[in-house]
Amino acid sequence: MTQGIANREVGDQFEGFLLIKSVDKGVASNGKPFLTIIFRDRSGEIEAKLWDAAKEDEETFLAEAIVHVQGDIKQFRGKHQLNVRQIRLANEMDGVRIDDFIEKAPVDLDEMKDYLSQMIFALENPNIQRIVRQILKKYNDDLFTYPAATKNHHEYASGLMHHIVSMLKIAQQMKGLYPELNTDLLYSGIILHDIGKIKELSSPASPTYTLEGKMLGHISMMVEEIKLTAQELGIDGEEVLLLQHLVLSHHGKNEWGSPKTPILREAEMLHQIDMIDAKMNMVNRALEKVNPGEFTDRIFPMENRQFYKPTI
Amino acid sequence: MTQGIANREVGDQFEGFLLIKSVDKGVASNGKPFLTIIFRDRSGEIEAKLWDAAKEDEETFLAEAIVHVQGDIKQFRGKHQLNVRQIRLANEMDGVRIDDFIEKAPVDLDEMKDYLSQMIFALENPNIQRIVRQILKKYNDDLFTYPAATKNHHEYASGLMHHIVSMLKIAQQMKGLYPELNTDLLYSGIILHDIGKIKELSSPASPTYTLEGKMLGHISMMVEEIKLTAQELGIDGEEVLLLQHLVLSHHGKNEWGSPKTPILREAEMLHQIDMIDAKMNMVNRALEKVNPGEFTDRIFPMENRQFYKPTI
Amino acid sequence: MTQGIANREVGDQFEGFLLIKSVDKGVASNGKPFLTIIFRDRSGEIEAKLWDAAKEDEETFLAEAIVHVQGDIKQFRGKHQLNVRQIRLANEMDGVRIDDFIEKAPVDLDEMKDYLSQMIFALENPNIQRIVRQILKKYNDDLFTYPAATKNHHEYASGLMHHIVSMLKIAQQMKGLYPELNTDLLYSGIILHDIGKIKELSSPASPTYTLEGKMLGHISMMVEEIKLTAQELGIDGEEVLLLQHLVLSHHGKNEWGSPKTPILREAEMLHQIDMIDAKMNMVNRALEKVNPGEFTDRIFPMENRQFYKPTI
Amino acid sequence: MTQGIANREVGDQFEGFLLIKSVDKGVASNGKPFLTIIFRDRSGEIEAKLWDAAKEDEETFLAEAIVHVQGDIKQFRGKHQLNVRQIRLANEMDGVRIDDFIEKAPVDLDEMKDYLSQMIFALENPNIQRIVRQILKKYNDDLFTYPAATKNHHEYASGLMHHIVSMLKIAQQMKGLYPELNTDLLYSGIILHDIGKIKELSSPASPTYTLEGKMLGHISMMVEEIKLTAQELGIDGEEVLLLQHLVLSHHGKNEWGSPKTPILREAEMLHQIDMIDAKMNMVNRALEKVNPGEFTDRIFPMENRQFYKPTI
Amino acid sequence: MTQGIANREVGDQFEGFLLIKSVDKGVASNGKPFLTIIFRDRSGEIEAKLWDAAKEDEETFLAEAIVHVQGDIKQFRGKHQLNVRQIRLANEMDGVRIDDFIEKAPVDLDEMKDYLSQMIFALENPNIQRIVRQILKKYNDDLFTYPAATKNHHEYASGLMHHIVSMLKIAQQMKGLYPELNTDLLYSGIILHDIGKIKELSSPASPTYTLEGKMLGHISMMVEEIKLTAQELGIDGEEVLLLQHLVLSHHGKNEWGSPKTPILREAEMLHQIDMIDAKMNMVNRALEKVNPGEFTDRIFPMENRQFYKPTI
Amino acid sequence: MTQGIANREVGDQFEGFLLIKSVDKGVASNGKPFLTIIFRDRSGEIEAKLWDAAKEDEETFLAEAIVHVQGDIKQFRGKHQLNVRQIRLANEMDGVRIDDFIEKAPVDLDEMKDYLSQMIFALENPNIQRIVRQILKKYNDDLFTYPAATKNHHEYASGLMHHIVSMLKIAQQMKGLYPELNTDLLYSGIILHDIGKIKELSSPASPTYTLEGKMLGHISMMVEEIKLTAQELGIDGEEVLLLQHLVLSHHGKNEWGSPKTPILREAEMLHQIDMIDAKMNMVNRALEKVNPGEFTDRIFPMENRQFYKPTI
């Protein structure tokens, strides 16, 4: 457990740098304006009130600014709140960067790049390999910075690649246990399945849904992209259709946004691996924040369950 | 009510031409082979048994053959059965054609073609018009022969175009009542929404699902085709995305196979019109077969309801 | 987009007349009483706080009073709030009436009356016509003032009649497209289907559910009324039963409060038309408030969707 | 366990009287006609085949006829079948009556009549008592002969009254345990709740659904009848509304056909008692047919469960 | 209606003793700390704010303390709030006890004990009787103090035994009406069905879920205990299995936490009686708080319904 | 694809040994008895009719007998049927054993035993190891012969151990990928999770559900057994509770028969691994029976999907 802003106790003094996530203006019961600021660092977030906020404060403390803050941790309606005593903008001398305040995938970027290269190199079907390479080439810059989602699981910088890499590793083990699996299909399906998120989300840093994302969704966009890419490369074998189905069906159920459910062995396996990695990512990160003998917060996408950390 | 094979009473004598839909071979309790034949004409189907079938019978009476039959209508396990007394293949002299035995859309093909041309001509947005024209051009031959489905509604020759034309006519009326509707979007969405069925189904006559149909479905295939077509034509405005969304969302719910639900006014309207025309097609055809004061058969896709034909 | 209280920006000055929708008393952290007032005009609502409210204020600013207000638009917890600087009761000189502040159906009342008369006149079955006339006569005063609901769709003055008239117009078009429809049944069903709301809701202005409404609901009340009316008029043919079924089944599903689902062609059509008009009313009004390229607020009864207003 | 036709073992000889429930004509593989007859007595039903049936047989052995049969019990596709060796119509000398072959409520009719009279007499609210009396008067003949349903529970002669009487007895006990219950409401609600079935079903002997039953259902018909009756008697207090709600809500859920769910204490209790009596009727009758240590057949309306009869 | 803290009107003065249920510390907009206290007595709860709370206040006014309070009832965000003017800890002279502030089962404890003894004595099967006695012996102290739940129904001191006794009384009546019921099974099943709650909940006074309760639940714990007890006593007949099934299945559905649904007549009856007693407990207590002609608050576990108290 | 009875084509001659799975007696339309026999070998099953069966045939051809058969493969109602020309009981000389006709796990029994021993040996927590060893000891004989289910997945001899071993192997790989997993919990949970099936099912050869299985189910039985075993061994730490929870929650949802859902990381992982191995077992075996480019039969427990075998 790191000692960030999210790990302090009520009553603690805090002094240090924080990133402003959002600012909201209100009017207090005495008629004076105040600011509600959400601060964040890598450990998480905390809300603060800046009472009697001057016009100048409003113009200074904006979202995405880094500030130096002194204050105490209070309790308000069952949640922590930072009672700000002093606040100033960080300056160049402070030597702090936005990246220092944003959660990142807990793995080395270069290692992930190498591993991905090897996995693509290992694809035996030339059509599949060419389609995968061509698509990845288009996204090169974003592939290693985007999160896998805006919330719930792998929702941090490089989360998308972290998710892909974890799934590929599970897939390699599954091949050992179920040798009937066609690894060309399974590996390429995993690599492509969520790449559509790069178009679905607006930016790696504070992602929101794009118009295209809301209208079509990342699944349909990638299914279309596979076809377009195959056409560019002059490929039209069954491989194209199989790759499209692997992406199309990976949510596993109509209700969950896959217009067709898996009818390939590898598509079913892809869906199962996706669920395991998403769930483990959520559970592990929730358990990290509690001590043995305690329960985690409720995990919304896992039916709101609270997990227990055993004492043995 | 036409006087076809599906409208006879138990006890009736039958003599006339029928089309063989399918033949199945069995062995009777006396050890001798028999044939189970499904006959059809435009009114519907009837099962028959050909007892003590000779090898020659097996080789003569094949699916898609037209035959001349004499027999009586019996009841077996609650269903009509044709007791065949005489059967022979039709020959050239008989002057009968397969088309005479297959249900067709109850509208004139040329009228539909003219109407569709006018509607396309009336599209004001040039990008939308060009995309629609270009897509229709690719399907020219099949556009006016395919059914809209393998069963349930508009499942007859030219059913697809019959469905599109009916929906366009409703849409024109809706524009009068809700003038805010953008007819370029609504009309083009209607024209394209089910065209993917031409690739989803194997043939107009006895359609089954293609591999592509099972893997991707007609919705995803058409969403992709819109993009490909736009690219061919060098078009990439918001129109492309809107057209794709209209097709993508037209089933109205995730559970019904639309990975995104309608978020355009015209997409919601398209979905509603689709439901009305499909339901009216089913209800009208079921009611046609019964007399006032009677109930129809259960209509499976309408929650298995039986409709009542009033006496007033 | 009208320039009412709901369309102002944060930071705007406001001066003008508003209607008080509700007043709630609280005690501030300094121990002094304050009033939470909801103001409304035709554009919508805004909340305001009246700090340090004197006893006199409490007795002056009551629900349904019209006041003249000066203040600024602030933001509080993500919603607009009116910061009141000056407030006084409107007086006779001001020449303002409650009607000026309440949303009304965007159609002419006299036109609706004429149209309804024509439609009733056109009913050919004399029993149906007599029943419809007799029922409408009982509600005469309320028929043209009641909303169709307390929220969601047509929830404004004369909303009930607006809804009926829109549906009748759709029905007329549907008859052109599906000539099998019995218009006596369809039109009379539409006219009667929601009239029970006049008994279900307490008043046209600020409607709440009556005891009868909660115990039986508008559907059962109207089904009963049709029977009572037929009895008064000495009518007992199949028409009575058909009319009752049309009303009874118009919500389309048991879960939605129809104890029987539609088993008449016209009952199914009535349900479909009801859905279209309700949905278009909601979508159109939500889209009216936003600019091209923007999304509407979430529309709760349409699965919480946000609709997009295209830029083309 | 009675020793009726439903309780015989495979291999048993049978000789005795049976009622013909239905007859269906077929053509055997040798081209000769045969009859499929369903026989019944109070214990249940059995299917039989009459091979090589003469025209005369067809005209003699009709539904609702009583016959004397000799044959053996065989097994066919997992079900018992009666292999008929001899069959003749019963004649006057045989002294058998249809009533002897139809299941009846296992309680004395006169006792039920007396008990019902007492319960009505005990109603203290005069309005409620008058409405109940008036309604029962209209149904007098059928009240004691109708079943409570066409299948599932109390589906035998006098089943409706058997169900009402059982529920009233439970209700009396509940009053002792929950003295807050208003017995005028609870008892009258129980008496009336299912009387609409007399109009919903065509006849006590072999009931099918009437047109009115399919269009409106027994709940809506009785709600309407309460109102009509109150009007005839010049009663219009809250009692009328409460009685209507008790009937309207007795299925407990919208999905189960109650357009409003119970919002009276007595309405909730009525629904619970209805469920208990229906379930016990089904479970008891299923358990009657098996020996200790055995399981019953699946009981469809109880989620297809098979109940176990303990050996202790 | 008792005149406790939950029954006061806005504007009332209050002076008297209250129990502190919980205390939460906050910081007001003026930067000073305040306490949010939930007070309770037998009638229910009320929230209060203690502004400008000194360090001493924080240390004095703790959960489970009894205090003497003067203040007024205000309205805040639609709920009552107590505006505290004076507050002090209760002392010995005041002669008040925690028990005076906690809701208790509205029945005499000694009577319940006697009744339970009789019911156990009446069990005829010696194995069942011995198992029941042995299990109850283990819980002796808690059996008559625990609530039946933390919220919803019988959630007060001795609520568990109150629930058991009510259910036994219903069961005795059911035996009269359905003589086939095996009372050894039904009575012993009722006695044991919820005893697992004593291990599932942490304490009778302010119960929370134990680790065992969250991991296994009261049903599985009692099923296990029956087996262990039978083994201690050297009993292993079918009785053990039947008792286990009665407990296992008493929630009636998988979704409600019973891994097997009832397949014993007595298990089905136990489930039905459990539902009746839980629902009547909730409905009766909600109706107690309102006047004739009024509606109760929404009752969450009864689909959020509001019940009506009739005026007749 | 093996060349067993399930892999023949219509028209094939068959001569060889088969196991009789079941025999049913019927009466043909000519009044003579016949036998319906289900034959099986390792490839699957086929139905046959033995016409004009003598009394002697009935007594000779019993379930579980091995016979030598000559006949042809016919088609009847869309399914294969074996037309028997000659049939005789196998004798000692034939050298055939029941085991030769029953599907077995496709893995070596001794290897599975060794592997299991190693995995148990590797458990580090002594309490967990002792409980696991003690429980397995009780089932020794059946542990390696039972199927994992009566149908759907691993429903063959030694299927239970095959399933356990596969899951353990996946779990070992998962530990490498998610090092936070506690392998003592995960491995022991996997070993125990389905052992209750040995008591739930009547026998390894032709398993049906036992009374205990129907009343309690394998999950509750094993939860109880863990407790009993811990007690025998004098163990009562948190380990016992954790092991119980792992077994209790392994179906993952209440609806699927787990009264509590997973709240341990290892319980969630166990559930996911169980699903993967069950699904892969079903999909792999279905795909084994078809050629590239074909679809499998519908797989009922996988939402009735048909899987496609690619041609690449």
PDB file of N, CA and C in Angstrom, chain E residues 246-297:
ATOM      1  N   LEU E 246     -35.640 -29.103   4.942  1.00  0.00           N
ATOM      2  CA  LEU E 246     -36.602 -28.078   5.373  1.00  0.00           C
ATOM      3  C   LEU E 246     -35.904 -26.731   5.589  1.00  0.00           C
ATOM      4  N   VAL E 247     -34.741 -26.776   6.216  1.00  0.00           N
ATOM      5  CA  VAL E 247     -33.995 -25.534   6.446  1.00  0.00           C
ATOM      6  C   VAL E 247     -33.402 -25.017   5.132  1.00  0.00           C
ATOM      7  N   LEU E 248     -32.791 -25.931   4.386  1.00  0.00           N
ATOM      8  CA  LEU E 248     -32.089 -25.573   3.147  1.00  0.00           C
ATOM      9  C   LEU E 248     -32.990 -24.857   2.151  1.00  0.00           C
ATOM     10  N   SER E 249     -34.230 -25.322   2.048  1.00  0.00           N
ATOM     11  CA  SER E 249     -35.118 -24.855   0.977  1.00  0.00           C
ATOM     12  C   SER E 249     -36.039 -23.730   1.414  1.00  0.00           C
ATOM     13  N   HIS E 250     -35.912 -23.223   2.644  1.00  0.00           N
ATOM     14  CA  HIS E 250     -36.991 -22.360   3.135  1.00  0.00           C
ATOM     15  C   HIS E 250     -37.048 -20.983   2.481  1.00  0.00           C
ATOM     16  N   HIS E 251     -36.025 -20.560   1.757  1.00  0.00           N
ATOM     17  CA  HIS E 251     -36.161 -19.299   1.013  1.00  0.00           C
ATOM     18  C   HIS E 251     -36.924 -19.494  -0.305  1.00  0.00           C
ATOM     19  N   GLY E 252     -37.166 -20.724  -0.678  1.00  0.00           N
ATOM     20  CA  GLY E 252     -38.110 -21.024  -1.756  1.00  0.00           C
ATOM     21  C   GLY E 252     -37.582 -20.974  -3.173  1.00  0.00           C
ATOM     22  N   LYS E 253     -36.510 -20.224  -3.414  1.00  0.00           N
ATOM     23  CA  LYS E 253     -35.981 -20.091  -4.768  1.00  0.00           C
ATOM     24  C   LYS E 253     -34.461 -19.998  -4.706  1.00  0.00           C
ATOM     25  N   ASN E 254     -33.809 -20.478  -5.752  1.00  0.00           N
ATOM     26  CA  ASN E 254     -32.365 -20.329  -5.834  1.00  0.00           C
ATOM     27  C   ASN E 254     -31.952 -18.864  -5.710  1.00  0.00           C
ATOM     28  N   GLU E 255     -32.648 -17.993  -6.446  1.00  0.00           N
ATOM     29  CA  GLU E 255     -32.271 -16.582  -6.446  1.00  0.00           C
ATOM     30  C   GLU E 255     -32.341 -15.969  -5.056  1.00  0.00           C
ATOM     31  N   TRP E 256     -33.169 -16.552  -4.205  1.00  0.00           N
ATOM     32  CA  TRP E 256     -33.320 -16.020  -2.856  1.00  0.00           C
ATOM     33  C   TRP E 256     -32.423 -16.742  -1.853  1.00  0.00           C
ATOM     34  N   GLY E 257     -31.500 -17.554  -2.350  1.00  0.00           N
ATOM     35  CA  GLY E 257     -30.494 -18.131  -1.470  1.00  0.00           C
ATOM     36  C   GLY E 257     -30.722 -19.549  -0.994  1.00  0.00           C
ATOM     37  N   SER E 258     -31.742 -20.218  -1.505  1.00  0.00           N
ATOM     38  CA  SER E 258     -31.918 -21.636  -1.190  1.00  0.00           C
ATOM     39  C   SER E 258     -31.332 -22.447  -2.340  1.00  0.00           C
ATOM     40  N   PRO E 259     -30.244 -23.207  -2.078  1.00  0.00           N
ATOM     41  CA  PRO E 259     -29.634 -23.933  -3.200  1.00  0.00           C
ATOM     42  C   PRO E 259     -30.525 -25.047  -3.745  1.00  0.00           C
ATOM     43  N   LYS E 260     -31.508 -25.484  -2.989  1.00  0.00           N
ATOM     44  CA  LYS E 260     -32.511 -26.425  -3.510  1.00  0.00           C
ATOM     45  C   LYS E 260     -33.889 -25.854  -3.178  1.00  0.00           C
ATOM     46  N   THR E 261     -34.834 -26.018  -4.105  1.00  0.00           N
ATOM     47  CA  THR E 261     -36.195 -25.546  -3.850  1.00  0.00           C
ATOM     48  C   THR E 261     -36.986 -26.651  -3.148  1.00  0.00           C
ATOM     49  N   PRO E 262     -38.065 -26.282  -2.463  1.00  0.00           N
ATOM     50  CA  PRO E 262     -38.799 -27.271  -1.649  1.00  0.00           C
ATOM     51  C   PRO E 262     -39.309 -28.461  -2.468  1.00  0.00           C
ATOM     52  N   ILE E 263     -39.029 -29.666  -1.995  1.00  0.00           N
ATOM     53  CA  ILE E 263     -39.610 -30.865  -2.615  1.00  0.00           C
ATOM     54  C   ILE E 263     -40.288 -31.734  -1.568  1.00  0.00           C
ATOM     55  N   LEU E 264     -40.545 -31.141  -0.415  1.00  0.00           N
ATOM     56  CA  LEU E 264     -41.394 -31.777   0.591  1.00  0.00           C
ATOM     57  C   LEU E 264     -42.613 -30.890   0.764  1.00  0.00           C
ATOM     58  N   ARG E 265     -43.775 -31.519   0.924  1.00  0.00           N
ATOM     59  CA  ARG E 265     -44.991 -30.742   1.184  1.00  0.00           C
ATOM     60  C   ARG E 265     -44.758 -29.763   2.347  1.00  0.00           C
ATOM     61  N   GLU E 266     -44.127 -30.236   3.388  1.00  0.00           N
ATOM     62  CA  GLU E 266     -43.932 -29.407   4.584  1.00  0.00           C
ATOM     63  C   GLU E 266     -42.905 -28.298   4.321  1.00  0.00           C
ATOM     64  N   ALA E 267     -41.966 -28.551   3.410  1.00  0.00           N
ATOM     65  CA  ALA E 267     -40.982 -27.518   3.079  1.00  0.00           C
ATOM     66  C   ALA E 267     -41.654 -26.391   2.307  1.00  0.00           C
ATOM     67  N   GLU E 268     -42.565 -26.757   1.392  1.00  0.00           N
ATOM     68  CA  GLU E 268     -43.304 -25.733   0.653  1.00  0.00           C
ATOM     69  C   GLU E 268     -44.160 -24.921   1.634  1.00  0.00           C
ATOM     70  N   MET E 269     -44.839 -25.620   2.541  1.00  0.00           N
ATOM     71  CA  MET E 269     -45.692 -24.921   3.506  1.00  0.00           C
ATOM     72  C   MET E 269     -44.855 -24.011   4.408  1.00  0.00           C
ATOM     73  N   LEU E 270     -43.704 -24.495   4.849  1.00  0.00           N
ATOM     74  CA  LEU E 270     -42.834 -23.670   5.697  1.00  0.00           C
ATOM     75  C   LEU E 270     -42.476 -22.372   4.963  1.00  0.00           C
ATOM     76  N   HIS E 271     -42.109 -22.492   3.716  1.00  0.00           N
ATOM     77  CA  HIS E 271     -41.749 -21.298   2.935  1.00  0.00           C
ATOM     78  C   HIS E 271     -42.926 -20.321   2.844  1.00  0.00           C
ATOM     79  N   GLN E 272     -44.122 -20.870   2.581  1.00  0.00           N
ATOM     80  CA  GLN E 272     -45.297 -20.002   2.462  1.00  0.00           C
ATOM     81  C   GLN E 272     -45.591 -19.297   3.788  1.00  0.00           C
ATOM     82  N   ILE E 273     -45.505 -20.030   4.880  1.00  0.00           N
ATOM     83  CA  ILE E 273     -45.794 -19.431   6.194  1.00  0.00           C
ATOM     84  C   ILE E 273     -44.748 -18.368   6.520  1.00  0.00           C
ATOM     85  N   ASP E 274     -43.513 -18.621   6.178  1.00  0.00           N
ATOM     86  CA  ASP E 274     -42.441 -17.653   6.412  1.00  0.00           C
ATOM     87  C   ASP E 274     -42.741 -16.343   5.674  1.00  0.00           C
ATOM     88  N   MET E 275     -43.188 -16.457   4.433  1.00  0.00           N
ATOM     89  CA  MET E 275     -43.506 -15.266   3.652  1.00  0.00           C
ATOM     90  C   MET E 275     -44.677 -14.508   4.267  1.00  0.00           C
ATOM     91  N   ILE E 276     -45.716 -15.234   4.661  1.00  0.00           N
ATOM     92  CA  ILE E 276     -46.881 -14.560   5.245  1.00  0.00           C
ATOM     93  C   ILE E 276     -46.479 -13.802   6.504  1.00  0.00           C
ATOM     94  N   ASP E 277     -45.747 -14.456   7.393  1.00  0.00           N
ATOM     95  CA  ASP E 277     -45.445 -13.798   8.662  1.00  0.00           C
ATOM     96  C   ASP E 277     -44.502 -12.612   8.457  1.00  0.00           C
ATOM     97  N   ALA E 278     -43.547 -12.746   7.557  1.00  0.00           N
ATOM     98  CA  ALA E 278     -42.635 -11.625   7.292  1.00  0.00           C
ATOM     99  C   ALA E 278     -43.407 -10.451   6.703  1.00  0.00           C
ATOM    100  N   LYS E 279     -44.265 -10.728   5.746  1.00  0.00           N
ATOM    101  CA  LYS E 279     -45.006  -9.655   5.085  1.00  0.00           C
ATOM    102  C   LYS E 279     -45.998  -8.985   6.049  1.00  0.00           C
ATOM    103  N   MET E 280     -46.729  -9.796   6.812  1.00  0.00           N
ATOM    104  CA  MET E 280     -47.692  -9.200   7.739  1.00  0.00           C
ATOM    105  C   MET E 280     -46.959  -8.343   8.774  1.00  0.00           C
ATOM    106  N   ASN E 281     -45.811  -8.796   9.250  1.00  0.00           N
ATOM    107  CA  ASN E 281     -45.040  -8.006  10.206  1.00  0.00           C
ATOM    108  C   ASN E 281     -44.669  -6.638   9.622  1.00  0.00           C
ATOM    109  N   MET E 282     -44.244  -6.626   8.378  1.00  0.00           N
ATOM    110  CA  MET E 282     -43.871  -5.360   7.746  1.00  0.00           C
ATOM    111  C   MET E 282     -45.075  -4.472   7.505  1.00  0.00           C
ATOM    112  N   VAL E 283     -46.129  -5.062   6.962  1.00  0.00           N
ATOM    113  CA  VAL E 283     -47.313  -4.274   6.616  1.00  0.00           C
ATOM    114  C   VAL E 283     -47.986  -3.733   7.877  1.00  0.00           C
ATOM    115  N   ASN E 284     -48.137  -4.579   8.884  1.00  0.00           N
ATOM    116  CA  ASN E 284     -48.807  -4.131  10.104  1.00  0.00           C
ATOM    117  C   ASN E 284     -48.065  -2.979  10.765  1.00  0.00           C
ATOM    118  N   ARG E 285     -46.740  -3.093  10.836  1.00  0.00           N
ATOM    119  CA  ARG E 285     -45.973  -2.027  11.500  1.00  0.00           C
ATOM    120  C   ARG E 285     -45.982  -0.741  10.690  1.00  0.00           C
ATOM    121  N   ALA E 286     -46.046  -0.862   9.376  1.00  0.00           N
ATOM    122  CA  ALA E 286     -46.120   0.351   8.559  1.00  0.00           C
ATOM    123  C   ALA E 286     -47.491   1.008   8.700  1.00  0.00           C
ATOM    124  N   LEU E 287     -48.539   0.202   8.755  1.00  0.00           N
ATOM    125  CA  LEU E 287     -49.893   0.762   8.854  1.00  0.00           C
ATOM    126  C   LEU E 287     -50.151   1.370  10.227  1.00  0.00           C
ATOM    127  N   GLU E 288     -49.482   0.858  11.247  1.00  0.00           N
ATOM    128  CA  GLU E 288     -49.630   1.393  12.605  1.00  0.00           C
ATOM    129  C   GLU E 288     -49.273   2.872  12.677  1.00  0.00           C
ATOM    130  N   LYS E 289     -48.382   3.293  11.789  1.00  0.00           N
ATOM    131  CA  LYS E 289     -47.869   4.665  11.868  1.00  0.00           C
ATOM    132  C   LYS E 289     -48.712   5.670  11.107  1.00  0.00           C
ATOM    133  N   VAL E 290     -49.762   5.207  10.426  1.00  0.00           N
ATOM    134  CA  VAL E 290     -50.565   6.167   9.653  1.00  0.00           C
ATOM    135  C   VAL E 290     -52.029   6.131  10.079  1.00  0.00           C
ATOM    136  N   ASN E 291     -52.735   7.170   9.693  1.00  0.00           N
ATOM    137  CA  ASN E 291     -54.151   7.288  10.008  1.00  0.00           C
ATOM    138  C   ASN E 291     -55.008   6.738   8.875  1.00  0.00           C
ATOM    139  N   PRO E 292     -56.264   6.373   9.182  1.00  0.00           N
ATOM    140  CA  PRO E 292     -57.172   5.934   8.117  1.00  0.00           C
ATOM    141  C   PRO E 292     -57.230   6.973   6.997  1.00  0.00           C
ATOM    142  N   GLY E 293     -57.242   6.499   5.763  1.00  0.00           N
ATOM    143  CA  GLY E 293     -57.274   7.403   4.617  1.00  0.00           C
ATOM    144  C   GLY E 293     -55.884   7.788   4.138  1.00  0.00           C
ATOM    145  N   GLU E 294     -54.837   7.324   4.866  1.00  0.00           N
ATOM    146  CA  GLU E 294     -53.469   7.667   4.463  1.00  0.00           C
ATOM    147  C   GLU E 294     -52.730   6.442   3.905  1.00  0.00           C
ATOM    148  N   PHE E 295     -51.613   6.733   3.237  1.00  0.00           N
ATOM    149  CA  PHE E 295     -50.740   5.687   2.726  1.00  0.00           C
ATOM    150  C   PHE E 295     -49.498   5.571   3.615  1.00  0.00           C
ATOM    151  N   THR E 296     -48.939   4.389   3.719  1.00  0.00           N
ATOM    152  CA  THR E 296     -47.689   4.191   4.468  1.00  0.00           C
ATOM    153  C   THR E 296     -46.506   4.695   3.638  1.00  0.00           C
ATOM    154  N   ASP E 297     -45.337   4.716   4.279  1.00  0.00           N
ATOM    155  CA  ASP E 297     -44.095   4.894   3.515  1.00  0.00           C
ATOM    156  C   ASP E 297     -43.946   3.702   2.566  1.00  0.00           C
TER     157      ASP E 297
END
